[in-house]
CSV table of C-alpha atoms and ligand atoms in Angstrom, one decimal:
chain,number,residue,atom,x,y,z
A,24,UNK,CA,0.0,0.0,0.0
A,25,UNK,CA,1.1,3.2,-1.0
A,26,UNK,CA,1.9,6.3,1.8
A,27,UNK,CA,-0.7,8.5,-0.7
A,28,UNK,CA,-3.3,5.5,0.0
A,29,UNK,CA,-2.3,5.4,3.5
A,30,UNK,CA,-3.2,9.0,4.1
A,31,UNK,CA,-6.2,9.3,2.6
A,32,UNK,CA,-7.5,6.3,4.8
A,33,UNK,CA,-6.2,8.4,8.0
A,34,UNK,CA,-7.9,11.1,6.5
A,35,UNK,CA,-11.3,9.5,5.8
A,36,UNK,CA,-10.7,7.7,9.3
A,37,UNK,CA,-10.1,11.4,11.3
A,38,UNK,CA,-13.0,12.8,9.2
A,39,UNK,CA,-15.7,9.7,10.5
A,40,UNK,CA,-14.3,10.5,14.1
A,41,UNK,CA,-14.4,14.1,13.9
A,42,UNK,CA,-18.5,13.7,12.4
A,43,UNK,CA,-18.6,10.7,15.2
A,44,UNK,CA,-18.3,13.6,18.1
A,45,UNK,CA,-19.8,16.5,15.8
A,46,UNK,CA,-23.5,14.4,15.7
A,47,UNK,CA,-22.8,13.5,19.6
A,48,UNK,CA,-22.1,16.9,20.6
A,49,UNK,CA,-25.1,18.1,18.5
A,50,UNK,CA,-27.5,15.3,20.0
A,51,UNK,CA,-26.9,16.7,23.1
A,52,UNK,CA,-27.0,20.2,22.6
A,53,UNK,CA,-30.9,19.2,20.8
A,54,UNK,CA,-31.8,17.6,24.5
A,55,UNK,CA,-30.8,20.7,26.1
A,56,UNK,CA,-32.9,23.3,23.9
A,57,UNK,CA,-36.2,21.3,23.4
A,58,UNK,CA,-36.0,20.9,27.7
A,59,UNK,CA,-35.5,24.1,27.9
A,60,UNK,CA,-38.2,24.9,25.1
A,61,UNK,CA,-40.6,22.6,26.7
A,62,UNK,CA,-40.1,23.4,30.3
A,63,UNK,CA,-40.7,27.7,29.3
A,64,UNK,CA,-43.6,26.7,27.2
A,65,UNK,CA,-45.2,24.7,29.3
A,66,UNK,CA,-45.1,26.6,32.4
A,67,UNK,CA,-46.7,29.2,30.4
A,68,UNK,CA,-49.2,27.0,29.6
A,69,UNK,CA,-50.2,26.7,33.2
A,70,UNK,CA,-49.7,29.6,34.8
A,71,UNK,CA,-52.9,31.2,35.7
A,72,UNK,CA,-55.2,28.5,34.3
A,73,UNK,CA,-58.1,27.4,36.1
A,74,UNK,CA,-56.7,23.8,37.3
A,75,UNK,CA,-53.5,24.8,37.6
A,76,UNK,CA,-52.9,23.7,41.3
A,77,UNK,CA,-53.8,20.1,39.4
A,78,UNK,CA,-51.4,20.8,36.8
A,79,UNK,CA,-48.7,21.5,38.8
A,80,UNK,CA,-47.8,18.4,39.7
A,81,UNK,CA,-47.2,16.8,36.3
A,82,UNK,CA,-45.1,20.1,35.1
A,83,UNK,CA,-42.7,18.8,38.7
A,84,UNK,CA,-42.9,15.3,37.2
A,85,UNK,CA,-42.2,16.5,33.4
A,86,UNK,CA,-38.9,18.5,35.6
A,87,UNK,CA,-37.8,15.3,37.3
A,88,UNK,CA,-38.1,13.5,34.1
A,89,UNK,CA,-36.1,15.0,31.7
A,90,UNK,CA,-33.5,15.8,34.2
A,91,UNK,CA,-33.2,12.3,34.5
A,92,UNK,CA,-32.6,12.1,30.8
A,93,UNK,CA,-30.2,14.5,30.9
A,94,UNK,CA,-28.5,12.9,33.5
A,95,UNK,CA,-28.0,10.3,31.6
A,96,UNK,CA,-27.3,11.3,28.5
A,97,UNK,CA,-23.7,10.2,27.5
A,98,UNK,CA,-22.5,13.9,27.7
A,99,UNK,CA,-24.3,14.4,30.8
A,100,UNK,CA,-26.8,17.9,31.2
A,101,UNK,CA,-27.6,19.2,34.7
A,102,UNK,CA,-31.0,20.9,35.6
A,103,UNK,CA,-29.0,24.0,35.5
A,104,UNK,CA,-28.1,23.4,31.6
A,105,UNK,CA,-32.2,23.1,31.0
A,106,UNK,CA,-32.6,27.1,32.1
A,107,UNK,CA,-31.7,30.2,30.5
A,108,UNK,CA,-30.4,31.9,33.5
A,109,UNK,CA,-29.5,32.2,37.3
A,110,UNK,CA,-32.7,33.8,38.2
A,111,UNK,CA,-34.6,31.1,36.3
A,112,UNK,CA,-33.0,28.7,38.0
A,113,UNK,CA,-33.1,29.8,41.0
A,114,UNK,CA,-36.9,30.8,41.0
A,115,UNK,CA,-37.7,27.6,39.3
A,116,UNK,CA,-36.0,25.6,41.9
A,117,UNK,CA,-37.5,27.5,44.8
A,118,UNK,CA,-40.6,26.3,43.5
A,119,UNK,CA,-39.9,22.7,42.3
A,120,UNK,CA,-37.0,21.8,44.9
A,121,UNK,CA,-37.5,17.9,44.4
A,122,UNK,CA,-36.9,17.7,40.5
A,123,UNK,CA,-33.5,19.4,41.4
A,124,UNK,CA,-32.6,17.5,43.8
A,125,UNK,CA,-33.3,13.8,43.3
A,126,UNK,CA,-33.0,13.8,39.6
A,127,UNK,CA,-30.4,11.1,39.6
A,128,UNK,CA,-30.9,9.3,43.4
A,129,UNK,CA,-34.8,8.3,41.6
A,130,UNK,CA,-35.9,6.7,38.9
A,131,UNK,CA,-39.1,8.4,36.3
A,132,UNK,CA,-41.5,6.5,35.8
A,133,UNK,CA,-42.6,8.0,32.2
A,134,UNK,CA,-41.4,10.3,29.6
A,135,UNK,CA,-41.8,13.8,29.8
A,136,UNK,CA,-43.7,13.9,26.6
A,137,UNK,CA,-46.0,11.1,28.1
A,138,UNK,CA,-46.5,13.7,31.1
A,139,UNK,CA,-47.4,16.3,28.2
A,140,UNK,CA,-50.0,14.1,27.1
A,141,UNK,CA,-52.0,13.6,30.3
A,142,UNK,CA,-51.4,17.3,30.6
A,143,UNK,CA,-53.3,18.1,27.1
A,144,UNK,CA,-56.3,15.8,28.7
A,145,UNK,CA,-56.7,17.9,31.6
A,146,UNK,CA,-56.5,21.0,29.0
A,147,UNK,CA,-58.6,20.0,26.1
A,148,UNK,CA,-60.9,16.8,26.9
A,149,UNK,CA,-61.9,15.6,24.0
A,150,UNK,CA,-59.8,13.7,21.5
A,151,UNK,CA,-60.0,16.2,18.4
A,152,UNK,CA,-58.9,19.1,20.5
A,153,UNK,CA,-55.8,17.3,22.4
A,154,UNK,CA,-54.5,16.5,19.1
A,155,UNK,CA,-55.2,19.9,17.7
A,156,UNK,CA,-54.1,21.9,20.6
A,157,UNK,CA,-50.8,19.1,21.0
A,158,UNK,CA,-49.8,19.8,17.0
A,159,UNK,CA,-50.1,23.8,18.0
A,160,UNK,CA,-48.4,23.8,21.0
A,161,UNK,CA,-45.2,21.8,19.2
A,162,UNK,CA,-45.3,23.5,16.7
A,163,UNK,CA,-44.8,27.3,18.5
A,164,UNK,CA,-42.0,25.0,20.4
A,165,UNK,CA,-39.9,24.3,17.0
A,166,UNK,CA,-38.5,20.8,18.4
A,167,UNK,CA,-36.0,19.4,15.4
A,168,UNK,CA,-37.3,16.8,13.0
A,169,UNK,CA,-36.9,13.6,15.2
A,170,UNK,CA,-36.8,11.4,12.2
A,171,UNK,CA,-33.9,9.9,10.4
A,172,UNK,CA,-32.2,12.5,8.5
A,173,UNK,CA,-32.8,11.9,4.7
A,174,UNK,CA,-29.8,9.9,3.7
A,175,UNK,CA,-28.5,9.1,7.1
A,176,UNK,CA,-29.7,6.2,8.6
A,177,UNK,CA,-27.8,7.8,11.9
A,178,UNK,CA,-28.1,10.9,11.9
A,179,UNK,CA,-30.5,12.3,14.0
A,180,UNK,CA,-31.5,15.0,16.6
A,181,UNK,CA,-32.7,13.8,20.7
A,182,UNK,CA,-36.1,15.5,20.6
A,183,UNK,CA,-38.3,15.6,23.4
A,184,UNK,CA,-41.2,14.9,21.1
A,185,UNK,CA,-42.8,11.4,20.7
A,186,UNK,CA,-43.7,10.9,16.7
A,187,UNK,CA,-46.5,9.0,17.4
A,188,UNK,CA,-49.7,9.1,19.7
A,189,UNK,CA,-52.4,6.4,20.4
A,190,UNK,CA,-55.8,7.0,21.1
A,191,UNK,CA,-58.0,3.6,22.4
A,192,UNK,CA,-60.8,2.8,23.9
A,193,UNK,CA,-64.0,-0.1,24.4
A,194,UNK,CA,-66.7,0.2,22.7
A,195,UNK,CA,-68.9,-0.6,25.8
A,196,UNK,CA,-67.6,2.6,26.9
A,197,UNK,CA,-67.3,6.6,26.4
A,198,UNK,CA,-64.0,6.8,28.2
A,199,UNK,CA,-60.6,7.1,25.7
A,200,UNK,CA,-57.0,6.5,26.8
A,201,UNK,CA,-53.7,7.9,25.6
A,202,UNK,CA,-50.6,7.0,25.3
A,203,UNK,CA,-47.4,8.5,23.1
A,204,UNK,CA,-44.3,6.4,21.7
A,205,UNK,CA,-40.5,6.7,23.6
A,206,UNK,CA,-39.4,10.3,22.6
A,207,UNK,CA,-35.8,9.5,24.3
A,208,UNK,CA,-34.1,8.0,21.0
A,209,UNK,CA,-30.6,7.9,21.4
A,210,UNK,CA,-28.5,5.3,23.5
A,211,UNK,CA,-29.9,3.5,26.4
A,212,UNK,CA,-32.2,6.3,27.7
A,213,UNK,CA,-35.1,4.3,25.8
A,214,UNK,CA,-34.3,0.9,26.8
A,215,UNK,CA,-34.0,2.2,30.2
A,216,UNK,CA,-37.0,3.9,30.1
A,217,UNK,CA,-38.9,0.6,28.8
A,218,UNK,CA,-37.8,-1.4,31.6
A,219,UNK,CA,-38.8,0.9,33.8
A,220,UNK,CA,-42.4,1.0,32.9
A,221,UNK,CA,-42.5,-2.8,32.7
A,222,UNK,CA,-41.3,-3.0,36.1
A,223,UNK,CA,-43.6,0.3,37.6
A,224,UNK,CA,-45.6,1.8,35.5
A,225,UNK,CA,-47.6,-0.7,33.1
A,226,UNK,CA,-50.4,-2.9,33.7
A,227,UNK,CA,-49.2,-6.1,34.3
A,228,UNK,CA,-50.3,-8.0,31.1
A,229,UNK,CA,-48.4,-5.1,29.0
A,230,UNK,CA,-45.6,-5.5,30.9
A,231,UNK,CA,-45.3,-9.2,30.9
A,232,UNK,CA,-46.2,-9.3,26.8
A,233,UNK,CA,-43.5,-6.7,26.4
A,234,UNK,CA,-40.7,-8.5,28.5
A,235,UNK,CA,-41.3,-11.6,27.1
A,236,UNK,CA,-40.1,-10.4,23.8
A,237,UNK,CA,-36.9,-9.4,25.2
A,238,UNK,CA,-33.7,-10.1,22.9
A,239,UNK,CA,-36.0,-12.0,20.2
A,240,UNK,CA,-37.4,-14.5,21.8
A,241,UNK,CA,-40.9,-15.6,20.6
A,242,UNK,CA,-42.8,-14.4,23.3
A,243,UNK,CA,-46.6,-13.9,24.7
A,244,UNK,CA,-48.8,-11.7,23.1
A,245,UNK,CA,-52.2,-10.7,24.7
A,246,UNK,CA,-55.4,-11.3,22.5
A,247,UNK,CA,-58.3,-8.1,23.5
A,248,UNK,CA,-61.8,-8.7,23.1
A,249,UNK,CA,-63.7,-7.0,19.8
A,250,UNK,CA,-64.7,-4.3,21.4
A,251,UNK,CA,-61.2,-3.1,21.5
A,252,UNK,CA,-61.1,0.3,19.0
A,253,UNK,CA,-57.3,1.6,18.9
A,254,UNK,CA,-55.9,3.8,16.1
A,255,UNK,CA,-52.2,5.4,16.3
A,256,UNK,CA,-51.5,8.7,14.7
A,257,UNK,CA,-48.3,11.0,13.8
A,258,UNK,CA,-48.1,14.4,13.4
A,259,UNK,CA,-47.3,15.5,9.9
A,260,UNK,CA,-45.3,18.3,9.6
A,261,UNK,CA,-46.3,19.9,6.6
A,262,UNK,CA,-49.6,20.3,7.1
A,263,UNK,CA,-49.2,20.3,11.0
A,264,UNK,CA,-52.4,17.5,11.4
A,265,UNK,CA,-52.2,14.1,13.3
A,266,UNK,CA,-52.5,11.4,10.8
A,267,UNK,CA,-53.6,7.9,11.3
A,268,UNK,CA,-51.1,4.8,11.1
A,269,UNK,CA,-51.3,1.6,11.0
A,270,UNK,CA,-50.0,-0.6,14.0
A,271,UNK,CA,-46.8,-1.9,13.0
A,272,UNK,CA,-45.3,-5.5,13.0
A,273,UNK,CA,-44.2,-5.4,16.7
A,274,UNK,CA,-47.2,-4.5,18.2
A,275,UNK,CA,-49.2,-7.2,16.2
A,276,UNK,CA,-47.1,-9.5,17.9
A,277,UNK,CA,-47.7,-8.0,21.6
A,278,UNK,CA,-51.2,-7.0,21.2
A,279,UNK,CA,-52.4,-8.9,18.4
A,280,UNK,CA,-53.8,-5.6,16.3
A,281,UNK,CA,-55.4,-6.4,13.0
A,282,UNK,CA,-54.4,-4.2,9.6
A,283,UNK,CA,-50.8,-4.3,11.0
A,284,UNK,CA,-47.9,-2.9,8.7
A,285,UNK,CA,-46.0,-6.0,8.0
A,286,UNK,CA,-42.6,-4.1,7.3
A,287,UNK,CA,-39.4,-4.6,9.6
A,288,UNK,CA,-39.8,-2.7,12.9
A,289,UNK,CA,-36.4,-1.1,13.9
A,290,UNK,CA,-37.4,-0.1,17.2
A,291,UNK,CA,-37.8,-2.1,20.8
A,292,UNK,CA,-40.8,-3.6,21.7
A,293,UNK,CA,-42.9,-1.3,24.0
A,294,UNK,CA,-41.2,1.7,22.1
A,295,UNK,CA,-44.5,2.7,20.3
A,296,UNK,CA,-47.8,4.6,22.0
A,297,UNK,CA,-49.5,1.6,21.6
A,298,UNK,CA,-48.3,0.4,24.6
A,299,UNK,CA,-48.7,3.0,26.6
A,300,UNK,CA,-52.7,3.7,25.7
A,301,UNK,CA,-53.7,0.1,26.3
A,302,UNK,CA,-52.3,-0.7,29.7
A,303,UNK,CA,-54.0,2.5,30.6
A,304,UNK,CA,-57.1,0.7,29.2
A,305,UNK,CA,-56.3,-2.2,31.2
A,306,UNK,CA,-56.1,-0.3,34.4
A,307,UNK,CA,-58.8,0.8,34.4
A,308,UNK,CA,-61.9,-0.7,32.5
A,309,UNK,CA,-63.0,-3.7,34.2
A,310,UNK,CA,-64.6,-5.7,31.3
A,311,UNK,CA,-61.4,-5.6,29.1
A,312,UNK,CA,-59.3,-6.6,32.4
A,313,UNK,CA,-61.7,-9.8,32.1
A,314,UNK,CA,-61.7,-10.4,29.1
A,315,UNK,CA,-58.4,-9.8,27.6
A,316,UNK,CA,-56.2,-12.9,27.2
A,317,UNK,CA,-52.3,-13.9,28.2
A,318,UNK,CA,-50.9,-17.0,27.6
A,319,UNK,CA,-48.2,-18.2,30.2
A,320,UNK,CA,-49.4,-15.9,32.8
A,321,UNK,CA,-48.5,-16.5,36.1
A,322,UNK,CA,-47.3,-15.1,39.2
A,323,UNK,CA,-44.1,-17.2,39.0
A,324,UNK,CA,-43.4,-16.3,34.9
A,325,UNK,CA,-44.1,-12.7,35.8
A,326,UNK,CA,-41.1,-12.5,38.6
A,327,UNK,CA,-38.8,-14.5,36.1
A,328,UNK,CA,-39.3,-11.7,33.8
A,329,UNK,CA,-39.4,-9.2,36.5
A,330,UNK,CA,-36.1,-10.6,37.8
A,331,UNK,CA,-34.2,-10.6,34.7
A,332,UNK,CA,-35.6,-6.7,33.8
A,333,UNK,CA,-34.2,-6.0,36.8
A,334,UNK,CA,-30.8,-7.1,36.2
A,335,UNK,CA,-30.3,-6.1,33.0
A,336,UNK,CA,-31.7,-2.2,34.0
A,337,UNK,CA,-29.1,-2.4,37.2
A,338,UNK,CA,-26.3,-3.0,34.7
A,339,UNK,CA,-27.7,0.0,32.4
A,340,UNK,CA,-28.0,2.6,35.2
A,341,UNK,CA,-24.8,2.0,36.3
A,342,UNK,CA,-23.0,2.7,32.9
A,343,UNK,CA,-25.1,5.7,33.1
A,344,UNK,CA,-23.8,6.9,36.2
A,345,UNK,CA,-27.0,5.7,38.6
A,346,UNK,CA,-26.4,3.2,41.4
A,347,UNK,CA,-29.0,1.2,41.8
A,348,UNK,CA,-29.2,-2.5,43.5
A,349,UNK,CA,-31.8,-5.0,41.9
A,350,UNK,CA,-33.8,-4.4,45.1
A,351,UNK,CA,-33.4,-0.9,45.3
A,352,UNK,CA,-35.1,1.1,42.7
A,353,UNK,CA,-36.8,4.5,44.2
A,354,UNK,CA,-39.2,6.2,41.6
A,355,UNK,CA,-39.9,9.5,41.5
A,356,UNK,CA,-44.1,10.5,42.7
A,357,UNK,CA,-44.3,14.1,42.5
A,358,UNK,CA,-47.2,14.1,44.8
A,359,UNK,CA,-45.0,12.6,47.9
A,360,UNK,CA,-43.5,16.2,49.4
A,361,UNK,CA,-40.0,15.6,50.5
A,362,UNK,CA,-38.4,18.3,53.1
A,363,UNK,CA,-36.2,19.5,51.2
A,364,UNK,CA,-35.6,23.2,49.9
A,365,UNK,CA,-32.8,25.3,47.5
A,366,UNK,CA,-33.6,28.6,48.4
B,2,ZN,ZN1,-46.0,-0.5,17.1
């Protein structure tokens, strides 16, 4: 090999490494703005509305949650990094000590854009003007595309946006349920936020369905009775509307969702809203509870799984810089006050 060939390699290899770091760098610097966008805008949102004592509380859980995320973001982010300035932070923190203090001693047990969801129920009620009002408000909040870049299968900014959002209910009943996909999409932060919601936040069904597809295995998918009405939707951002979608190939596996999109997922299972929207379902209408079906479930299956989540989330904290034993996971409940205060 020739010292010309030699040097263009080096060349071509410095100019990968350099792009390596540049898209890193930029990933993280995309966390930071759309926290700070969303934590400005939404506390705008708030302030002064009618049920804003309610509302409160999920803005100090949105806090604690993507603080978490920038915790644990490979180029770590402290709350300070997600305000503009001291006076914000120090007002903000006065007000919301917890978030700022136990951002990386406990463990969310959502997204922050899953918070932004409920928070659009409260706000809106029905399901034409969530999704209306939701397109609007991220809009105003100019989050990057979160999709592939066009001709980069890599490239790609952290967003605090989830693409898709799920909207089901029963027939037998008025009552609809939301959920939104995992808007954390670089590194572990979604895998760790997965197994976190099978372990504390999912009915137990979803949870069990999702963990039993772990690493490919052929695992157990629950069967819902025909009453079931779900529909998924993502926002185009053209025309700035939600758009239906079909289900895709995982979650015809977990939940057994006719008109599927056969195509190759590239995402986790649980990763879509899907999942989200129908153990919400499960929690809380009785007659789908009965009715839907589970095969291999039992007490003993469910803590094999359990037990195995567990491990495998201990070993993923830790690289990101949380130390947690398989026994010792504290989650975050904005609603238990802790005596603790910044200012
Ligand atoms: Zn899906």
């Amino acid at each position: 090999m020739s010292s010309g060939n030699l040097s263009t390699m080096q060349m071509e290899k410095e100019a990968r490494r350099r792009k390596f770091y540049q898209d890193k760098i930029r990933n993280r610097e995309s966390l930071k703005s759309c926290g700070m966008n969303l934590i400005t805008t939404v506390e705008k949102t708030i302030t002064n509305h009618s049920r804003e004592a309610e509302l409160l509380k999920y803005f100090n859980e949105m806090l604690h949650s993507i603080f978490f995320l920038g915790y644990i973001h490979e180029y770590r982010l402290h709350p300070k990094d997600f305000v503009s300035t001291d006076e914000v932070h120090r007002s903000l923190s006065c007000k919301f000590p917890e978030p700022f203090i136990m951002y990386n001693s406990h463990l969310p047990t959502r997204t922050p854009f899953s918070i932004l969801l409920e928070m659009m129920e409260i706000l809106y009620e029905t399901e034409e003007r969530i999704k209306q009002e939701l397109a609007i408000l991220l809009k105003s909040m100019k989050f990057p595309n979160p999709l592939h870049k066009e001709g980069s299968k890599y490239e790609q900014y952290y967003t605090l946006e989830s693409t898709v959002i799920c909207v089901c209910y029963s027939n037998l009943d008025s009552r609809k349920y939301y959920g939104a996909s995992f808007c954390c999409r670089k590194g572990n932060a979604k895998t760790i936020l997965i197994d976190l919601s099978c372990l504390k936040t999912w009915h137990e069904y979803v949870s069990h369905a999702v963990m039993s597809f772990h690493g490919g295995a052929s695992g157990d998918g629950i069967t819902f009775p025909t009453e079931l009405k779900c529909r998924a939707f993502y926002r185009d951002w053209k025309e700035n509307v939600y758009n239906e979608k079909r289900p895709c190939a995982n979650c015809k596996k977990l939940f057994n969702l006719p008109n599927a999109d056969p195509d190759k997922v590239e995402h986790p299972f649980g990763n879509c809203a899907e999942t989200e929207c129908l153990s919400k379902l499960l929690k809380n209408d009785q007659y789908m509870q009965q009715k839907a079906m589970i095969p291999n479930h039992s007490e003993e299956h469910l803590e094999k799984l359990r037990n195995s989540t567990k491990a495998r989330l201990t070993v993923q904290l830790r690289k990101a810089g949380i130390e947690c034993t398989d026994n010792n996971f504290l989650f975050y409940n904005p609603c238990v006050k802790q005596n603790v205060t910044i200012c």
